[in-house]
Tab-separated table of C-alpha atoms in Angstrom:
chain	number	residue	atom	x	y	z
G	19	SER	CA	14.842	30.440	-3.356
G	20	PRO	CA	15.065	26.262	-2.192
G	21	LYS	CA	18.580	27.263	-0.061
G	22	GLU	CA	15.922	29.723	1.776
G	23	ARG	CA	12.866	27.151	2.064
G	24	ASP	CA	14.397	25.806	5.328
G	25	ILE	CA	13.778	21.913	4.526
G	26	ALA	CA	16.123	19.358	5.819
G	27	MET	CA	16.630	15.998	3.522
G	28	VAL	CA	17.348	12.580	3.773
G	29	PHE	CA	17.731	9.995	0.481
G	30	GLN	CA	18.507	6.369	-0.404
G	31	SER	CA	22.293	6.647	-0.125
G	32	TYR	CA	23.601	7.698	3.521
G	33	ALA	CA	26.375	10.049	1.665
G	34	LEU	CA	28.425	9.931	4.242
G	35	TYR	CA	32.246	11.519	4.516
G	36	PRO	CA	33.660	8.417	5.203
G	37	HIS	CA	37.045	10.505	6.698
G	38	MET	CA	34.209	12.187	9.689
G	39	SER	CA	32.792	10.506	12.283
G	40	VAL	CA	29.479	10.595	13.611
G	41	GLY	CA	28.844	13.187	15.142
G	42	ASP	CA	31.343	15.183	12.377
G	43	ASN	CA	29.229	13.789	9.852
G	44	MET	CA	25.875	15.238	11.582
G	45	GLY	CA	27.054	18.318	12.681
G	46	PHE	CA	28.623	19.538	9.239
G	47	ALA	CA	25.725	21.482	7.651
G	48	LEU	CA	25.590	23.278	10.688
G	49	LYS	CA	30.299	24.179	11.017
G	50	LEU	CA	29.772	25.076	7.723
G	51	ALA	CA	26.547	27.701	8.850
G	52	LYS	CA	29.155	28.782	10.539
G	53	VAL	CA	26.402	27.657	14.019
G	54	ASP	CA	28.415	28.202	17.522
G	55	LYS	CA	30.780	25.379	18.413
G	56	ASP	CA	29.036	24.654	21.461
G	57	GLU	CA	25.345	24.908	19.640
G	58	ILE	CA	26.686	22.293	17.304
G	59	GLU	CA	27.775	19.947	20.146
G	60	LYS	CA	23.993	20.451	21.871
G	61	ARG	CA	22.469	20.254	18.978
G	62	VAL	CA	24.358	16.173	17.727
G	63	LYS	CA	24.297	15.693	21.204
G	64	ASP	CA	20.190	15.519	21.475
G	65	ALA	CA	20.177	14.390	18.022
G	66	ALA	CA	22.284	11.440	19.034
G	67	ASP	CA	20.012	10.910	21.818
G	68	ILE	CA	17.103	10.445	20.206
G	69	LEU	CA	18.434	8.564	17.190
G	70	ASP	CA	20.157	6.047	19.693
G	71	LEU	CA	23.563	7.123	18.604
G	72	THR	CA	25.587	8.990	21.792
G	73	GLU	CA	27.524	5.516	21.854
G	74	TYR	CA	28.434	5.614	18.067
G	75	LEU	CA	29.018	9.061	17.943
G	76	ASP	CA	33.309	9.189	18.040
G	77	ARG	CA	32.965	5.718	15.123
G	78	LYS	CA	33.465	6.118	11.695
G	79	PRO	CA	30.471	5.282	8.853
G	80	LYS	CA	31.917	2.050	8.141
G	81	ALA	CA	32.018	0.761	11.883
G	82	LEU	CA	27.959	1.144	11.307
G	83	SER	CA	25.433	-1.191	9.704
G	84	GLY	CA	23.788	0.124	7.352
G	85	GLY	CA	20.524	0.973	9.671
G	86	GLN	CA	22.275	3.654	11.740
G	87	ARG	CA	24.302	4.756	8.943
G	88	GLN	CA	20.526	5.462	7.959
G	89	ARG	CA	19.721	6.926	11.391
G	90	VAL	CA	23.294	8.832	11.441
G	91	ALA	CA	21.678	10.695	7.833
G	92	MET	CA	18.891	11.271	9.148
G	93	GLY	CA	20.547	12.752	12.983
G	94	ARG	CA	22.249	15.179	10.178
G	95	ALA	CA	18.984	16.768	9.076
G	96	ILE	CA	17.907	16.598	12.052
G	97	VAL	CA	20.333	18.624	13.830
G	98	ARG	CA	19.103	22.247	11.540
G	99	SER	CA	15.927	22.011	13.368
G	100	PRO	CA	14.149	22.620	9.953
G	101	GLN	CA	10.651	23.424	9.301
G	102	ALA	CA	10.245	20.547	7.544
G	103	PHE	CA	11.641	17.381	5.669
G	104	LEU	CA	12.022	14.882	3.078
G	105	MET	CA	12.650	12.003	2.874
G	106	ASP	CA	13.303	10.402	-0.498
G	107	GLU	CA	12.957	6.570	-0.308
G	108	PRO	CA	15.274	6.265	3.274
G	109	LEU	CA	14.874	2.881	3.305
G	110	SER	CA	15.627	1.819	-0.294
G	111	ASN	CA	19.261	0.344	1.057
G	112	LEU	CA	18.187	-2.150	3.526
G	113	ASP	CA	16.714	-5.847	4.335
G	114	ALA	CA	13.321	-6.381	4.997
G	115	LYS	CA	13.575	-6.863	8.664
G	116	LEU	CA	15.490	-3.347	9.043
G	117	ARG	CA	12.721	-1.782	7.171
G	118	VAL	CA	9.948	-3.236	9.179
G	119	GLN	CA	12.505	-1.774	12.046
G	120	MET	CA	13.139	0.759	10.501
G	121	ARG	CA	10.031	2.058	10.034
G	122	ALA	CA	8.320	2.351	13.068
G	123	GLU	CA	11.867	4.519	14.488
G	124	ILE	CA	11.081	7.185	12.037
G	125	ALA	CA	7.431	7.675	12.534
G	126	GLY	CA	8.693	7.471	16.240
G	127	ILE	CA	11.193	10.568	15.750
G	128	GLN	CA	8.367	12.218	13.717
G	129	ASP	CA	5.947	11.978	16.239
G	130	ARG	CA	8.052	13.336	19.149
G	131	LEU	CA	9.765	16.282	16.807
G	132	GLY	CA	6.548	17.343	15.570
G	133	VAL	CA	8.033	18.275	12.455
G	134	THR	CA	6.206	17.968	9.360
G	135	THR	CA	7.742	15.892	7.048
G	136	LEU	CA	6.740	14.349	3.074
G	137	TYR	CA	8.081	10.648	2.894
G	138	VAL	CA	8.682	9.882	-0.906
G	139	THR	CA	8.236	6.085	-1.505
G	140	HIS	CA	6.905	3.363	-3.891
G	141	ASP	CA	5.846	1.138	-0.907
G	142	GLN	CA	2.486	0.835	-0.024
G	143	VAL	CA	3.125	-0.436	3.012
G	144	GLU	CA	5.320	1.984	3.898
G	145	ALA	CA	2.782	4.714	3.142
G	146	MET	CA	-0.037	3.090	4.605
G	147	THR	CA	1.928	2.571	8.410
G	148	MET	CA	3.459	5.923	8.201
G	149	GLY	CA	1.897	8.293	7.064
G	150	ASP	CA	-1.323	10.853	8.834
G	151	ARG	CA	-2.315	11.154	4.661
G	152	VAL	CA	-1.381	9.561	2.040
G	153	ALA	CA	-0.744	11.834	-1.659
G	154	VAL	CA	-1.148	8.904	-4.597
G	155	LEU	CA	0.141	10.036	-7.086
G	156	LYS	CA	0.516	8.273	-11.220
G	157	ARG	CA	3.076	9.740	-12.922
G	158	GLY	CA	3.375	13.335	-11.276
G	159	ALA	CA	-0.535	13.886	-11.407
G	160	LEU	CA	-2.023	13.362	-7.869
G	161	GLN	CA	-4.612	10.900	-8.161
G	162	GLN	CA	-5.834	10.932	-4.324
G	163	VAL	CA	-4.815	12.362	-0.415
G	164	ASP	CA	-5.979	11.172	2.072
G	165	LYS	CA	-5.771	8.926	5.114
G	166	PRO	CA	-4.470	6.190	5.082
G	167	GLN	CA	-7.597	3.919	5.998
G	168	VAL	CA	-9.924	5.985	3.588
G	169	LEU	CA	-7.476	5.759	0.570
G	170	TYR	CA	-7.868	1.493	1.969
G	171	ASP	CA	-12.231	1.726	2.218
G	172	ASN	CA	-13.246	4.289	-0.268
G	173	PRO	CA	-10.292	4.455	-3.630
G	174	ASP	CA	-11.112	7.163	-6.214
G	175	ASN	CA	-10.252	5.165	-9.397
G	176	LEU	CA	-8.507	1.486	-10.210
G	177	PHE	CA	-5.587	2.802	-9.769
G	178	VAL	CA	-5.788	3.569	-6.502
G	179	ALA	CA	-7.425	0.497	-5.548
G	180	GLY	CA	-5.659	-1.349	-7.568
G	181	PHE	CA	-2.226	0.020	-5.924
G	182	ILE	CA	-3.226	-0.005	-1.950
G	183	GLY	CA	-3.427	-3.408	-0.116
G	184	SER	CA	-1.486	-6.362	-0.007
G	185	PRO	CA	-2.447	-8.894	-1.939
G	186	ALA	CA	-4.170	-6.397	-4.078
G	187	MET	CA	-7.895	-6.318	-4.819
G	188	ASN	CA	-9.413	-8.444	-7.496
G	189	ILE	CA	-10.535	-6.741	-10.281
G	190	ALA	CA	-12.902	-7.750	-12.535
G	191	LYS	CA	-15.256	-7.065	-15.380
G	192	GLY	CA	-18.934	-7.087	-14.082
G	193	HIS	CA	-22.330	-6.677	-15.597
G	194	ILE	CA	-25.427	-4.926	-13.500
G	195	GLU	CA	-28.314	-5.144	-13.761
G	196	ARG	CA	-32.101	-4.644	-11.745
G	197	SER	CA	-33.266	-7.646	-10.204
G	198	GLY	CA	-36.847	-6.669	-8.271
G	199	ASP	CA	-35.822	-3.849	-5.985
G	200	ASP	CA	-32.768	-5.964	-5.754
G	201	TRP	CA	-29.704	-4.724	-7.452
G	202	THR	CA	-26.929	-7.400	-9.088
G	203	VAL	CA	-23.440	-8.196	-10.371
G	204	THR	CA	-22.861	-10.795	-12.801
G	205	LEU	CA	-18.720	-12.016	-12.870
G	206	GLY	CA	-18.401	-14.907	-15.037
G	207	ASP	CA	-20.299	-17.898	-14.240
G	208	SER	CA	-21.292	-16.260	-10.873
G	209	LYS	CA	-24.183	-13.373	-9.514
G	210	LEU	CA	-23.551	-11.735	-7.142
G	211	THR	CA	-26.497	-9.439	-4.495
G	212	ILE	CA	-25.563	-6.461	-4.122
G	213	HIS	CA	-25.321	-5.628	-0.376
G	214	PRO	CA	-27.436	-2.124	0.430
G	215	GLU	CA	-24.548	-0.371	2.085
G	216	ALA	CA	-22.749	-0.974	-1.477
G	217	LEU	CA	-25.161	0.141	-3.424
G	218	GLU	CA	-25.125	3.611	-0.279
G	219	ARG	CA	-21.346	3.959	-1.034
G	220	TYR	CA	-21.854	3.745	-5.103
G	221	PRO	CA	-25.035	5.045	-5.598
G	222	ARG	CA	-24.046	5.629	-9.510
G	223	VAL	CA	-23.982	1.634	-9.995
G	224	LYS	CA	-27.960	2.540	-10.598
G	225	GLU	CA	-27.019	4.645	-13.931
G	226	TYR	CA	-25.995	1.733	-14.808
G	227	ASP	CA	-28.467	-0.617	-15.205
G	228	GLY	CA	-27.735	-3.574	-18.374
G	229	ARG	CA	-24.202	-2.326	-18.485
G	230	ASP	CA	-20.726	-3.317	-17.326
G	231	ILE	CA	-18.283	-1.530	-15.122
G	232	ALA	CA	-15.549	-2.612	-13.165
G	233	VAL	CA	-16.069	-4.464	-10.163
G	234	GLY	CA	-13.658	-4.309	-7.144
G	235	LEU	CA	-13.528	-7.429	-4.539
G	236	ARG	CA	-10.454	-6.824	-1.889
G	237	PRO	CA	-8.865	-10.440	-0.333
G	238	GLU	CA	-10.143	-9.962	3.339
G	239	HIS	CA	-13.636	-9.485	2.489
G	240	PHE	CA	-13.913	-13.097	0.996
G	241	GLU	CA	-15.597	-16.026	3.195
G	242	ARG	CA	-15.140	-20.012	3.260
G	243	ALA	CA	-18.970	-21.099	2.148
G	244	ASP	CA	-18.577	-24.876	2.807
G	245	GLY	CA	-21.842	-25.127	5.466
G	246	SER	CA	-21.902	-21.645	6.696
G	247	GLY	CA	-25.174	-20.823	5.662
G	248	ILE	CA	-24.545	-17.678	3.510
G	249	PRO	CA	-26.908	-16.577	1.260
G	250	ASP	CA	-27.067	-17.825	-2.151
G	251	GLY	CA	-26.345	-14.109	-3.130
G	252	GLN	CA	-22.842	-13.392	-1.929
G	253	VAL	CA	-21.301	-17.621	-2.931
G	254	MET	CA	-19.493	-17.532	-5.657
G	255	ARG	CA	-20.093	-21.733	-6.366
G	256	GLY	CA	-17.046	-23.972	-7.944
G	257	HIS	CA	-14.335	-22.444	-8.438
G	258	GLU	CA	-10.970	-24.719	-8.967
G	259	ILE	CA	-8.323	-24.184	-5.932
G	260	ALA	CA	-5.131	-23.269	-8.019
G	261	LEU	CA	-2.843	-22.138	-5.223
G	262	VAL	CA	-2.770	-22.387	-1.907
G	263	GLU	CA	-0.272	-20.121	0.624
G	264	MET	CA	0.053	-21.180	4.622
G	265	LEU	CA	1.912	-18.033	6.081
G	266	GLY	CA	1.273	-19.041	9.744
G	267	ALA	CA	-1.636	-16.449	10.783
G	268	GLU	CA	-3.217	-16.595	7.277
G	269	MET	CA	-3.818	-18.905	4.327
G	270	LEU	CA	-4.228	-17.071	0.766
G	271	VAL	CA	-5.984	-19.716	-1.584
G	272	HIS	CA	-5.990	-18.271	-5.331
G	273	PHE	CA	-8.791	-19.630	-7.186
G	274	ASN	CA	-9.602	-19.732	-11.133
G	275	THR	CA	-12.875	-18.027	-12.276
G	276	SER	CA	-14.618	-17.394	-15.646
G	277	ALA	CA	-14.599	-13.287	-13.903
G	278	ALA	CA	-12.864	-11.123	-17.101
G	279	PRO	CA	-9.995	-8.973	-15.916
G	280	ILE	CA	-10.430	-5.509	-16.676
G	281	ILE	CA	-7.002	-4.204	-19.101
G	282	SER	CA	-6.078	-1.255	-18.796
G	283	GLU	CA	-2.629	1.046	-18.633
G	284	ASP	CA	-4.475	2.155	-14.564
G	285	MET	CA	-4.077	-1.806	-13.717
G	286	ARG	CA	-0.564	-2.057	-15.722
G	287	GLU	CA	0.856	0.178	-13.777
G	288	ALA	CA	-1.449	-0.198	-10.285
G	289	VAL	CA	0.120	-4.197	-10.322
G	290	ASP	CA	3.625	-2.553	-11.146
G	291	ASP	CA	4.458	-5.529	-12.245
G	292	GLU	CA	4.935	-7.160	-15.704
G	293	GLU	CA	4.858	-11.011	-15.137
G	294	ALA	CA	1.720	-10.709	-13.284
G	295	PHE	CA	0.177	-8.660	-16.033
G	296	ALA	CA	1.413	-10.866	-18.659
G	297	ALA	CA	-0.621	-13.611	-16.903
G	298	MET	CA	-3.212	-10.967	-16.582
G	299	GLU	CA	-3.313	-10.851	-20.507
G	300	ARG	CA	-2.849	-14.754	-20.763
G	301	ASP	CA	-5.941	-15.010	-18.177
G	302	ALA	CA	-7.657	-12.369	-20.280
G	303	LYS	CA	-7.605	-14.257	-23.605
G	304	LYS	CA	-9.171	-17.361	-22.022
G	305	GLY	CA	-12.448	-15.901	-21.126
G	306	GLY	CA	-11.160	-16.153	-17.155
G	307	GLN	CA	-8.573	-14.369	-14.051
G	308	ARG	CA	-7.174	-15.513	-10.861
G	309	PHE	CA	-9.081	-14.531	-7.911
G	310	THR	CA	-7.057	-14.051	-4.430
G	311	ALA	CA	-8.759	-14.581	-0.749
G	312	ARG	CA	-7.620	-14.503	2.129
G	313	PHE	CA	-8.590	-16.465	5.460
G	314	ASP	CA	-7.868	-17.507	8.848
G	315	PRO	CA	-5.317	-20.620	8.945
G	316	GLY	CA	-7.101	-24.253	9.232
G	317	ASN	CA	-8.006	-27.073	6.890
G	318	PRO	CA	-6.495	-25.774	3.335
G	319	PRO	CA	-8.473	-26.823	0.439
G	320	LYS	CA	-6.946	-28.992	-1.789
G	321	VAL	CA	-5.182	-27.804	-4.407
G	322	GLY	CA	-7.346	-28.815	-7.771
G	323	SER	CA	-10.385	-28.922	-6.005
G	324	THR	CA	-13.619	-26.961	-6.652
G	325	PHE	CA	-14.728	-25.444	-3.815
G	326	ASP	CA	-18.060	-22.580	-3.102
G	327	ILE	CA	-16.840	-19.274	-1.574
G	328	GLY	CA	-18.459	-16.373	0.141
G	329	PHE	CA	-17.989	-12.707	-0.830
G	330	ARG	CA	-19.158	-9.971	1.620
G	331	THR	CA	-21.280	-7.808	-0.904
G	332	GLU	CA	-21.483	-4.878	0.941
G	333	TYR	CA	-17.831	-4.338	0.638
G	334	LEU	CA	-17.990	-4.716	-3.238
G	335	HIS	CA	-16.210	-1.255	-5.190
G	336	PHE	CA	-17.233	-0.160	-8.425
G	337	PHE	CA	-15.734	1.440	-10.972
G	338	ASP	CA	-16.624	3.160	-14.413
G	339	ALA	CA	-14.801	0.353	-16.183
G	340	ASP	CA	-13.606	2.806	-19.783
G	341	ASN	CA	-11.706	5.572	-17.003
G	342	GLY	CA	-11.689	4.066	-13.776
G	343	THR	CA	-13.559	6.320	-11.542
G	344	ALA	CA	-15.203	5.198	-8.466
G	345	LEU	CA	-18.974	5.294	-9.425
G	346	ARG	CA	-19.847	7.456	-5.793
């Protein structure tokens, strides 16, 4: 039965008893289980040491910050010494800065305790930074499970490709053609020569000669092509700059292309933003879409100007345009 599975749970809601002290909240489940009082005190003290809550054990929850309350909720689970933890979006109620701090704390606690932890989240950044292995689900169906870097480098389908990575992967309709010993993909007005490494990773691309497929280009694999000597087969020319975001350590450049977007339910769910998806649909009717590129800061292009941009084609991703599966 569920109660015999020895799983401790931590939820989005702290669910602390307001009339009890921090220590009593943490030890309450053990008290109900009729654990010896000295053992309860020992476990609560040990958990408080791990969570940096020792000086707060006699305080009521209302005297704590949001992050401290979440640590109390975790302490309540830790004192049980379970076989596994189940954490269901435990950081959702916290502000952005505190979420970053708590991500690191939870990962460190899990590492020290060595207890298997299933962490449920809609935030791909949390999943990628905290997980040893990440399972991506869509409507309850498992899409892919692997190490975070493998999900990023080798997504199994369009949903995973669009979901993992920030900013998200640019995905467009491309036309595959063989040209002598080379293979090319045409994205709107741009034709790129596919690097042999990409063909090794996606060998089924060669089965799509003369056909349309879905092509993925991550923002971080673009290069500025102004006088850099990038080969013609890796350059997309004459694109209008729509927006430049200066973010201190990096610069995001949004530029218009004639590449047709992939409009599908997989993409709608991967984007997970109705306004953004509606913009994609509007772009599709115009016959193009907006791409995002990430560069080091410095010498930003002017909005409204046109520029040439290179792409490292060894990092291209390819998917079936109809069912979204990777062409591996």
